[in-house]
Short mmCIF file of C-alpha atoms and ligand atoms in Angstrom, two decimals:
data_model
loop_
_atom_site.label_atom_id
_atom_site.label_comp_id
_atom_site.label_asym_id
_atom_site.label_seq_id
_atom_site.Cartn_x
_atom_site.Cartn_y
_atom_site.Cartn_z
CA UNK A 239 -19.28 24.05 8.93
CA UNK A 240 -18.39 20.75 7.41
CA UNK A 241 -16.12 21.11 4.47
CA UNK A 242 -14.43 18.46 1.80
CA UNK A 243 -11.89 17.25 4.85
CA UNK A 244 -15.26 15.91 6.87
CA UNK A 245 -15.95 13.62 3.93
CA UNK A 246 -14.76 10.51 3.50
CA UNK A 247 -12.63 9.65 1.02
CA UNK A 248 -9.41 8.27 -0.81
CA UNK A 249 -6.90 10.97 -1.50
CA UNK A 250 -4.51 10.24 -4.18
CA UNK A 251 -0.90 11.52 -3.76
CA UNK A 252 0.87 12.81 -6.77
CA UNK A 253 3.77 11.98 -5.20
CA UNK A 254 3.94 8.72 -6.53
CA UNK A 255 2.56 9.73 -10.32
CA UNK A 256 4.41 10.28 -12.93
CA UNK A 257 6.04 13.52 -13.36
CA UNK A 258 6.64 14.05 -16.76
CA UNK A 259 2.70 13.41 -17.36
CA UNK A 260 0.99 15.21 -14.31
CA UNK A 261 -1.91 16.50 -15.96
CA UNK A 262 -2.78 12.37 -17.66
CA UNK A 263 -2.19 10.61 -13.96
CA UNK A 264 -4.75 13.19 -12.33
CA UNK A 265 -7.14 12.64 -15.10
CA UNK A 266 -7.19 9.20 -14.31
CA UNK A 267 -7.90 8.96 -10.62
CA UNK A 268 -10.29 12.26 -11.27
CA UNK A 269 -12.02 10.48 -13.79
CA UNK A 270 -12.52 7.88 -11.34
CA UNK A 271 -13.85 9.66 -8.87
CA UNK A 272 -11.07 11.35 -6.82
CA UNK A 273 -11.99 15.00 -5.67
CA UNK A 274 -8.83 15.49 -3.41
CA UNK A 275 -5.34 15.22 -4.80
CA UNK A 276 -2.72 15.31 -2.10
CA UNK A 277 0.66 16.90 -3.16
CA UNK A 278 3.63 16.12 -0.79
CA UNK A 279 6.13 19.68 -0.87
CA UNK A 280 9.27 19.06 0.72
CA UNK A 281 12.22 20.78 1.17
CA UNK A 282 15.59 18.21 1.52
CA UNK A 283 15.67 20.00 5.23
CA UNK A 284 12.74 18.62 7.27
CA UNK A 285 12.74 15.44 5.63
CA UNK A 286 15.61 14.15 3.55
CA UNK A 287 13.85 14.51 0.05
CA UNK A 288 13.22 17.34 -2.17
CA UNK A 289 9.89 17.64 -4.51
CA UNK A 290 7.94 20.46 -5.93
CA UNK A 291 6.96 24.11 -5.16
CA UNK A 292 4.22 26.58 -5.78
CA UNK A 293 4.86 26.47 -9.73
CA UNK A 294 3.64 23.04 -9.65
CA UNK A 295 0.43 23.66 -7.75
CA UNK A 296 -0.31 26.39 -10.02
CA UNK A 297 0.01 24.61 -13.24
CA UNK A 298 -2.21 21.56 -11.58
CA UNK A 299 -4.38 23.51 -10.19
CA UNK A 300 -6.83 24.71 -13.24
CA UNK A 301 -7.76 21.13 -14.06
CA UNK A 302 -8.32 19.76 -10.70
CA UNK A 303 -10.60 23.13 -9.77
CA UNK A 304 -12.35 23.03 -13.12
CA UNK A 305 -13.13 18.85 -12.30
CA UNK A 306 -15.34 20.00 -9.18
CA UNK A 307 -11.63 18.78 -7.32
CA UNK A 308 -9.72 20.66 -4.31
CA UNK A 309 -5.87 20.53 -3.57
CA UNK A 310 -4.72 18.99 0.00
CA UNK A 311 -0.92 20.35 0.36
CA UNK A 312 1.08 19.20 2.90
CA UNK A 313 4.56 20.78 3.79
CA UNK A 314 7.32 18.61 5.00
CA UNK A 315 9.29 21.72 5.02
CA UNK A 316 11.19 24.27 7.96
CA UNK A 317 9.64 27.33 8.36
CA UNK A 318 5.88 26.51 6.45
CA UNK A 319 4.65 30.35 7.42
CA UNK A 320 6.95 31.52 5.03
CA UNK A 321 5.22 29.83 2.18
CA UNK A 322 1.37 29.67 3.35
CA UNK A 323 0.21 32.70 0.83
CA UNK A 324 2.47 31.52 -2.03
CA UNK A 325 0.74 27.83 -1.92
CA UNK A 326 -3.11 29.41 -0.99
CA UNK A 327 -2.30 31.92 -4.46
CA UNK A 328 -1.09 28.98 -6.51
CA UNK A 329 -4.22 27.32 -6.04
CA UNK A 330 -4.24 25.17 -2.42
CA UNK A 331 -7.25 24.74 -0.80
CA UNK A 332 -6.37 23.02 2.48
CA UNK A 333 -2.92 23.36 3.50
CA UNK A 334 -1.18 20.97 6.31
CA UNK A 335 1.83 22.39 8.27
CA UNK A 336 4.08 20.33 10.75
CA UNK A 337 3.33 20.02 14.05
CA UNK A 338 7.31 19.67 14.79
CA UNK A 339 7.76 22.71 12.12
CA UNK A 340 5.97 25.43 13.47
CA UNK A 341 7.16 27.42 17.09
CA UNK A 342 3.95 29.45 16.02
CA UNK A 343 1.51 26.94 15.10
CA UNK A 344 -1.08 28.84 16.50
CA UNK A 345 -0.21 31.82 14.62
CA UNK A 346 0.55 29.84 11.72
CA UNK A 347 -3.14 28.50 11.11
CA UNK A 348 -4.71 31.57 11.27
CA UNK A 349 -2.22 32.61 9.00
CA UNK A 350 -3.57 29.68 6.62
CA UNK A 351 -7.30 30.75 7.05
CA UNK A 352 -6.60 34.00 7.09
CA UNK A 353 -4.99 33.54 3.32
CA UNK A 354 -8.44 31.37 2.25
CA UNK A 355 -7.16 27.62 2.61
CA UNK A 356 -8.29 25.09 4.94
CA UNK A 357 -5.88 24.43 7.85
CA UNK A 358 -4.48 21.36 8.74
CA UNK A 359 -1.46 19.94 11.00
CA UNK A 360 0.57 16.85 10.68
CA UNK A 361 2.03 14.52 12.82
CA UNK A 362 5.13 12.21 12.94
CA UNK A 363 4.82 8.89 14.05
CA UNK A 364 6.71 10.20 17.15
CA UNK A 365 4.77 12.81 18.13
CA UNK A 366 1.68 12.69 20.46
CA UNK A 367 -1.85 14.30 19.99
CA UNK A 368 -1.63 15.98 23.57
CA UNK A 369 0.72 18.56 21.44
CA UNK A 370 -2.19 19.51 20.12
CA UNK A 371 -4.09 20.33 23.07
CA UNK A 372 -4.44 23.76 23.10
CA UNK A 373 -4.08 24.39 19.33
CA UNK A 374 -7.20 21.45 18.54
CA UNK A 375 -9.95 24.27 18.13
CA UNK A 376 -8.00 26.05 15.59
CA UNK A 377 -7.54 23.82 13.19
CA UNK A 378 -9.89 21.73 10.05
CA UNK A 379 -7.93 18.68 10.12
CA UNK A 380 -4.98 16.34 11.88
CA UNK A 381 -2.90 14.49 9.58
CA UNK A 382 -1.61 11.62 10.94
CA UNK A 383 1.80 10.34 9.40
CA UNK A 384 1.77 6.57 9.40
CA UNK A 385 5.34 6.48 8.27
CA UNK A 386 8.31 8.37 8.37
CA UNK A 387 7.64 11.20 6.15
CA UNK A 388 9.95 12.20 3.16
CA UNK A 389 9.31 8.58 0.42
CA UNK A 390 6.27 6.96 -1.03
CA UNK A 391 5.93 3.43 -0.95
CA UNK A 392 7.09 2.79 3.03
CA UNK A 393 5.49 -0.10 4.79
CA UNK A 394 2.35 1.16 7.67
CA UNK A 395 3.44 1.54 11.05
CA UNK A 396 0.82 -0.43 13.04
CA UNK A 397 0.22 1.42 16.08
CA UNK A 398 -0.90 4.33 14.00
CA UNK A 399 -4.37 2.58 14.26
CA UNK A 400 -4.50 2.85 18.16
CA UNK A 401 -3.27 6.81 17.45
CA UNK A 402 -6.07 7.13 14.99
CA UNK A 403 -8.80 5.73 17.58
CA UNK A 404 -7.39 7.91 20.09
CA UNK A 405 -7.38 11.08 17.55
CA UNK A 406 -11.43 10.57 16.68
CA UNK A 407 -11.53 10.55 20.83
CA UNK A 408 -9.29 13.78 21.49
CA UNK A 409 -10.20 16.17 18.62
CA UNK A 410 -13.24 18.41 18.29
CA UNK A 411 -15.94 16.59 15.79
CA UNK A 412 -15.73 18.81 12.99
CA UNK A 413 -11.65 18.64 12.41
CA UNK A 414 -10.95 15.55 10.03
CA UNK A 415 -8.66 13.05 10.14
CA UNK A 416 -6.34 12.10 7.35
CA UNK A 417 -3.63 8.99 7.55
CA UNK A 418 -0.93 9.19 5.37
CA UNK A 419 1.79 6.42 4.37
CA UNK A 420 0.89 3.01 3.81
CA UNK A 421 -2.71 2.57 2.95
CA UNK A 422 -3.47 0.01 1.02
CA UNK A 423 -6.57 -1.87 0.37
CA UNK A 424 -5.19 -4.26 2.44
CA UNK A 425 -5.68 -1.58 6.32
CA UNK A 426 -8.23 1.25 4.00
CA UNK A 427 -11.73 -0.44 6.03
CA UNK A 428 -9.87 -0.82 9.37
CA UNK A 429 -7.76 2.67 9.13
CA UNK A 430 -11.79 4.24 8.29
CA UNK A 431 -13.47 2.08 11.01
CA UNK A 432 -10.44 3.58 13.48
CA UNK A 433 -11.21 7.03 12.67
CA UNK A 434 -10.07 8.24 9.32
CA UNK A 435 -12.05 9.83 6.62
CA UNK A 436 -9.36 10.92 4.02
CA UNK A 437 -6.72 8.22 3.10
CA UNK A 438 -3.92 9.71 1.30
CA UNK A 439 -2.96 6.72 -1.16
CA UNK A 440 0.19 6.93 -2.91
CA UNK A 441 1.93 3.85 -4.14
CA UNK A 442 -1.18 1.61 -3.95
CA UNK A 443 -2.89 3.83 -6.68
CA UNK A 444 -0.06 4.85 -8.85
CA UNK A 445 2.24 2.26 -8.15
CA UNK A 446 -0.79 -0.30 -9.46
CA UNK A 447 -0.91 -1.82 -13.06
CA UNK A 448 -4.17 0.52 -13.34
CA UNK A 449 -4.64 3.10 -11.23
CA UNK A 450 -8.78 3.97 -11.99
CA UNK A 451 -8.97 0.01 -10.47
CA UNK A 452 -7.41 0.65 -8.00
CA UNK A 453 -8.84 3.92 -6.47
CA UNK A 454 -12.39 2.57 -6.90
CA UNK A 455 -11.28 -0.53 -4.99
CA UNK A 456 -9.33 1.46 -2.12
CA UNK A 457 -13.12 3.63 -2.50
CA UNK A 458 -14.97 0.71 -2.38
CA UNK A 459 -13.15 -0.45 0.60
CA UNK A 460 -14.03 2.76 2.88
CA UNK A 461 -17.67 3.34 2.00
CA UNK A 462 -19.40 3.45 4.62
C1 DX5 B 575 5.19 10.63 2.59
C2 DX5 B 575 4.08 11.47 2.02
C3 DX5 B 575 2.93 10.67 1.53
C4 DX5 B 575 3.23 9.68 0.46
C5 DX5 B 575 2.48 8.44 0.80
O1 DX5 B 575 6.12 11.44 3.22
O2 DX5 B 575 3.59 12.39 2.96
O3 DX5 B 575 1.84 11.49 1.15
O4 DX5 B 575 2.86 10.09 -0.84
O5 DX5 B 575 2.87 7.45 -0.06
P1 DX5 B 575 2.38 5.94 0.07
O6 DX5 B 575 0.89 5.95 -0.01
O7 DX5 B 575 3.05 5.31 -1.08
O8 DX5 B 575 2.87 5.43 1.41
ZN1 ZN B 576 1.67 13.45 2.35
#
């Protein structure tokens, strides 16, 4: 069944919005259009940096749900199966584990559709799709890092376009493919054309002088 991670679209990341005014910078990109927020949880053990929990996604989550919108979580954090139902009751639709995270992984994403969310697994830059082999069936989505993860704003590793063309190859039709670190409208058309349908877009929405612009451009760029 094809859900809101077969469709193709630009998925802001909070990650690089404003904090202190949450509710205003997912207005904006809602407002123009946006219908996936991404939300970047980390944990200052997997990767170096530390963000936000569960509270957050449950005080976002009423406006973004009542907008027609759905929350894409992905943990950059150790032990992800300890968390799944806390993130699924504060309001995540899909949720994207670690690859490099989980011993369990198969356990782990029936854990996450068990709870009601989507399932999804990321990968480092470092780590191949053959790791996901076996565990390819189970899954709604791949999330492929195209930077280091742990900071907004990092500069596109380029062979992450040959991984993506290799990932539309090697996984089942109906599990999406989402790229995250880097896109800008400068790669969006190419990084679509290789493969992707959701482009997580940090720094080139919120980090531009208007950020409404610059989703519907970075939109306008992947429309097929
Ligand atoms: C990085 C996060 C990304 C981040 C992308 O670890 O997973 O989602 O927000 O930021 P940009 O788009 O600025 O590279
Ligand atoms: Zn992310």
């Amino acid at each position: 069944m094809a859900t809101i991670l077969n469709e193709r679209l630009i998925t802001p990341s909070i990650l690089s919005a404003d904090f202190g005014r949450l509710d205003g910078d997912i207005a904006t990109v809602m407002d123009a259009g946006a219908r996936l927020i991404h939300v970047d949880v980390m944990d200052g053990h997997f990767v170096p940096n530390i963000t936000i929990g569960p509270p957050v996604v449950r005080a976002i989550a009423p406006q973004v749900h009542d907008r027609g919108g759905a929350l894409d979580v992905h943990l950059m954090i150790e032990h992800p199966e300890r968390y799944v139902e806390a993130f699924v009751a504060a309001g995540a639709d899909a949720v994207t584990v670690h690859q490099e995270a989980c011993v369990h992984l198969h356990r782990t994403l029936a854990q996450i559709r068990e709870a009601g969310a989507l399932a999804g697994v990321a990968l480092n830059p470092a780590t191949t799709l053959e790791t996901l082999s076996e565990a390819r069936f189970f899954m709604d989505m791949v999330l492929v890092m195209s930077v280091n993860p742990g900071f907004g704003g990092q500069r596109f590793i380029e062979t992450s376009l040959d991984k993506l063309r290799r990932a539309r190859a090697f996984l089942p039709d109906a599990v999406g493919i989402e790229v995250d670190g880097g896109v800008s409208a400068a790669n969006a058309a190419e990084l679509a054309a290789a493969g992707a349908n959701l482009l997580v877009a940090g720094n080139s929405v919120y980090g531009a002088p208007d950020p409404a612009a610059a989703f519907r451009e970075l939109s306008a760029a992947i429309a097929a």
